[in-house]
Tab-separated table of C-alpha atoms in Angstrom:
chain	number	residue	atom	x	y	z
A	638	UNK	CA	10.546	35.927	56.922
A	639	UNK	CA	10.764	35.546	53.179
A	640	UNK	CA	12.304	32.323	51.979
A	641	UNK	CA	15.429	32.227	49.846
A	642	UNK	CA	14.717	33.503	46.347
A	643	UNK	CA	11.245	34.762	47.256
A	644	UNK	CA	10.444	38.481	47.392
A	645	UNK	CA	9.928	40.028	50.818
A	646	UNK	CA	6.295	40.360	51.819
A	647	UNK	CA	6.728	44.065	52.637
A	648	UNK	CA	7.978	47.229	50.967
A	649	UNK	CA	11.485	47.784	52.360
A	650	UNK	CA	11.592	51.485	51.444
A	651	UNK	CA	8.255	52.129	53.105
A	652	UNK	CA	9.362	50.166	56.180
A	653	UNK	CA	12.545	52.243	56.390
A	654	UNK	CA	10.528	55.467	56.132
A	655	UNK	CA	8.360	54.312	59.040
A	656	UNK	CA	11.431	53.354	61.074
A	657	UNK	CA	12.877	56.813	60.428
A	658	UNK	CA	9.680	58.346	61.827
A	659	UNK	CA	9.976	56.225	64.979
A	660	UNK	CA	13.627	57.186	65.516
A	661	UNK	CA	12.784	60.832	64.830
A	662	UNK	CA	9.998	60.826	67.415
A	663	UNK	CA	11.666	58.706	70.102
A	664	UNK	CA	15.413	58.868	69.500
A	665	UNK	CA	17.661	55.855	69.134
A	666	UNK	CA	17.438	54.466	72.646
A	667	UNK	CA	13.757	55.323	73.080
A	668	UNK	CA	12.838	53.390	69.934
A	669	UNK	CA	12.391	49.788	70.992
A	670	UNK	CA	12.249	46.836	68.604
A	671	UNK	CA	8.534	46.461	69.309
A	672	UNK	CA	7.987	50.121	68.293
A	673	UNK	CA	9.950	49.675	65.089
A	674	UNK	CA	8.350	46.410	63.994
A	675	UNK	CA	4.843	47.666	64.825
A	676	UNK	CA	5.349	50.838	62.785
A	677	UNK	CA	6.932	48.893	59.931
A	678	UNK	CA	4.245	46.207	59.948
A	679	UNK	CA	6.736	43.331	60.128
A	680	UNK	CA	7.793	40.714	62.647
A	681	UNK	CA	11.233	40.544	64.320
A	682	UNK	CA	12.621	37.796	62.036
A	683	UNK	CA	11.717	39.876	58.952
A	684	UNK	CA	13.238	42.931	60.607
A	685	UNK	CA	16.573	41.201	61.214
A	686	UNK	CA	16.566	39.572	57.766
A	687	UNK	CA	15.973	42.902	56.033
A	688	UNK	CA	17.986	45.301	58.193
A	689	UNK	CA	20.427	43.233	60.252
A	690	UNK	CA	20.282	45.133	63.536
A	691	UNK	CA	18.884	48.211	65.224
A	692	UNK	CA	22.190	50.036	64.705
A	693	UNK	CA	22.194	49.218	60.997
A	694	UNK	CA	18.629	50.392	60.426
A	695	UNK	CA	19.359	53.528	62.451
A	696	UNK	CA	22.193	54.413	60.061
A	697	UNK	CA	19.925	53.752	57.096
A	698	UNK	CA	17.215	55.876	58.698
A	699	UNK	CA	19.692	58.719	59.273
A	700	UNK	CA	20.818	58.514	55.647
A	701	UNK	CA	17.177	58.596	54.515
A	702	UNK	CA	16.514	61.572	56.774
A	703	UNK	CA	19.476	63.451	55.305
A	704	UNK	CA	18.222	62.718	51.792
A	705	UNK	CA	14.611	63.725	52.519
A	706	UNK	CA	13.293	65.638	55.552
A	707	UNK	CA	16.692	66.924	56.627
A	708	UNK	CA	17.994	67.806	53.161
A	709	UNK	CA	16.574	71.285	52.736
A	710	UNK	CA	18.840	73.115	55.193
A	711	UNK	CA	22.023	72.050	53.410
A	712	UNK	CA	20.441	72.481	49.989
A	713	UNK	CA	19.534	76.125	50.589
A	714	UNK	CA	22.932	76.729	52.209
A	715	UNK	CA	24.624	75.538	49.021
A	716	UNK	CA	22.227	77.063	46.490
A	717	UNK	CA	21.447	80.536	47.875
A	718	UNK	CA	23.746	82.972	46.046
A	719	UNK	CA	24.684	85.418	48.849
A	720	UNK	CA	26.408	84.012	51.950
A	721	UNK	CA	24.356	85.880	54.567
A	722	UNK	CA	21.081	84.905	52.886
A	723	UNK	CA	22.335	81.320	52.570
A	724	UNK	CA	23.024	81.039	56.291
A	725	UNK	CA	19.670	82.591	57.173
A	726	UNK	CA	17.858	80.244	54.783
A	727	UNK	CA	19.691	77.283	56.356
A	728	UNK	CA	18.633	78.322	59.866
A	729	UNK	CA	15.026	78.894	58.831
A	730	UNK	CA	14.924	75.507	57.070
A	731	UNK	CA	16.401	73.876	60.171
A	732	UNK	CA	13.741	75.521	62.352
A	733	UNK	CA	11.008	74.322	59.987
A	734	UNK	CA	12.264	70.735	60.192
A	735	UNK	CA	12.459	70.914	63.984
A	736	UNK	CA	8.885	72.189	64.169
A	737	UNK	CA	7.655	69.518	61.739
A	738	UNK	CA	9.258	66.666	63.657
A	739	UNK	CA	6.925	63.941	64.927
A	740	UNK	CA	6.075	64.547	68.569
A	741	UNK	CA	8.235	67.708	68.336
A	742	UNK	CA	11.330	65.538	68.301
A	743	UNK	CA	13.550	68.229	66.829
A	744	UNK	CA	16.244	67.404	64.285
A	745	UNK	CA	16.998	63.685	64.095
A	746	UNK	CA	20.657	64.350	63.319
A	747	UNK	CA	21.035	66.568	66.378
A	748	UNK	CA	18.822	64.869	68.960
A	749	UNK	CA	18.552	61.276	67.720
A	750	UNK	CA	21.150	60.038	70.190
A	751	UNK	CA	22.690	62.372	72.754
A	752	UNK	CA	23.604	60.176	75.704
A	753	UNK	CA	23.834	56.456	75.271
A	754	UNK	CA	24.774	53.110	76.710
A	755	UNK	CA	28.324	51.967	75.852
A	756	UNK	CA	27.070	49.412	73.326
A	757	UNK	CA	25.370	52.199	71.363
A	758	UNK	CA	28.503	54.341	71.053
A	759	UNK	CA	28.983	53.499	67.329
A	760	UNK	CA	25.617	55.076	66.522
A	761	UNK	CA	26.440	58.142	68.610
A	762	UNK	CA	29.809	58.429	66.855
A	763	UNK	CA	28.061	58.229	63.477
A	764	UNK	CA	25.822	61.182	64.350
A	765	UNK	CA	28.761	63.141	65.769
A	766	UNK	CA	30.700	62.673	62.534
A	767	UNK	CA	27.709	63.837	60.483
A	768	UNK	CA	27.326	66.918	62.680
A	769	UNK	CA	31.017	67.704	62.206
A	770	UNK	CA	30.528	67.361	58.459
A	771	UNK	CA	27.697	69.911	58.727
A	772	UNK	CA	30.029	72.384	60.439
A	773	UNK	CA	32.539	71.869	57.640
A	774	UNK	CA	29.874	72.515	54.982
A	775	UNK	CA	28.880	75.740	56.712
A	776	UNK	CA	32.546	76.815	56.918
A	777	UNK	CA	33.048	76.079	53.221
A	778	UNK	CA	29.981	78.163	52.351
A	779	UNK	CA	31.227	81.043	54.486
A	780	UNK	CA	34.666	80.755	52.859
A	781	UNK	CA	32.930	80.998	49.497
A	782	UNK	CA	31.178	84.127	50.746
A	783	UNK	CA	34.537	85.680	51.652
A	784	UNK	CA	35.863	84.796	48.198
A	785	UNK	CA	32.769	86.268	46.537
A	786	UNK	CA	33.044	89.471	48.552
A	787	UNK	CA	29.797	88.835	50.483
A	788	UNK	CA	31.752	88.660	53.746
A	789	UNK	CA	34.725	90.793	54.725
A	790	UNK	CA	38.254	89.480	54.368
A	791	UNK	CA	39.505	88.097	57.668
A	792	UNK	CA	36.093	86.745	58.702
A	793	UNK	CA	36.715	83.830	61.085
A	794	UNK	CA	34.663	81.325	59.137
A	795	UNK	CA	35.585	78.383	61.375
A	796	UNK	CA	34.229	80.091	64.499
A	797	UNK	CA	31.135	81.289	62.675
A	798	UNK	CA	30.482	77.807	61.312
A	799	UNK	CA	30.632	76.344	64.842
A	800	UNK	CA	28.363	79.137	66.073
A	801	UNK	CA	25.730	78.554	63.400
A	802	UNK	CA	25.841	74.793	63.945
A	803	UNK	CA	25.235	75.488	67.650
A	804	UNK	CA	22.295	77.745	66.725
A	805	UNK	CA	20.828	74.918	64.650
A	806	UNK	CA	21.188	72.589	67.632
A	807	UNK	CA	19.565	75.169	69.881
A	808	UNK	CA	16.641	75.598	67.494
A	809	UNK	CA	16.045	71.870	67.654
A	810	UNK	CA	16.133	71.804	71.450
A	811	UNK	CA	13.840	74.842	71.677
A	812	UNK	CA	11.339	73.180	69.344
A	813	UNK	CA	11.450	70.037	71.454
A	814	UNK	CA	10.725	72.164	74.508
A	815	UNK	CA	7.645	73.634	72.859
A	816	UNK	CA	8.905	76.828	71.203
A	817	UNK	CA	6.773	77.932	68.284
A	818	UNK	CA	7.614	79.541	64.940
A	819	UNK	CA	7.739	83.103	66.306
A	820	UNK	CA	10.209	82.176	69.031
A	821	UNK	CA	12.470	80.314	66.626
A	822	UNK	CA	12.223	83.150	64.123
A	823	UNK	CA	13.484	85.532	66.819
A	824	UNK	CA	16.461	83.252	67.504
A	825	UNK	CA	17.333	83.189	63.806
A	826	UNK	CA	17.043	86.976	63.546
A	827	UNK	CA	19.330	87.466	66.548
A	828	UNK	CA	21.859	84.945	65.239
A	829	UNK	CA	22.128	86.763	61.917
A	830	UNK	CA	23.696	89.784	63.648
A	831	UNK	CA	26.918	87.769	63.835
A	832	UNK	CA	27.324	88.364	60.091
A	833	UNK	CA	26.567	92.079	60.178
A	834	UNK	CA	29.461	94.201	58.959
A	835	UNK	CA	31.089	96.263	61.739
C-alpha cells in the first residue's frame, strides 16, 4: 500500500480495466478478490486503499464498460439518422459486444449480476437502473423516429423499447450459450420485423 503522499505503485486506470475484464468474464459474484487482485497485479491492502470495496470497484468497472466496450450500441442508436436503421445498428453492436466478451460472458450490463446474495443487492439494483435507462434511451430514439416520420404515428414506442431491450438481453444470453455470429444475425433480422410498416 502506498504511504501517505506517495504515488501508488500501480496504474489505477490499467488496474480498473483489468478488473472490468474479470467482472465481464465471471460476473460480480463469480469474481473473487483473489481473481481481481491477481489480474490487477496488486495486493489486497492496495486494492482496498485504491477502490474501497468490491461493490465500489464493480460500479467503476460498469461505468468504464459503458464508456468503452459497451458504448457503441448506444452511440449508433443516437447517431444513425433513420430510426429503423438506428435500432438495427444498436442490436448488431450489442451482438458484437456479446460475442467479443471474455469467455463469452455476454454483455456485462445485462449478465454481470443476475441473481445475488442479499448483501450484493445494491450492485444488482445499480445494473437494473442502468438497464432501465437503456430502455428509456431506446424509447426516446423511437419517439424521435415518429417525430421525423420514420415510424408511423401511433407507434407504441414504450412497448417496442422494452421489446428491443429484451432482444439485446437475449442476444447476450445466446452468445453466452455458444451462439455464433450467424445465429445472432438471424435473431436481429427477425426482431427488425417489429418495425415493418403494416
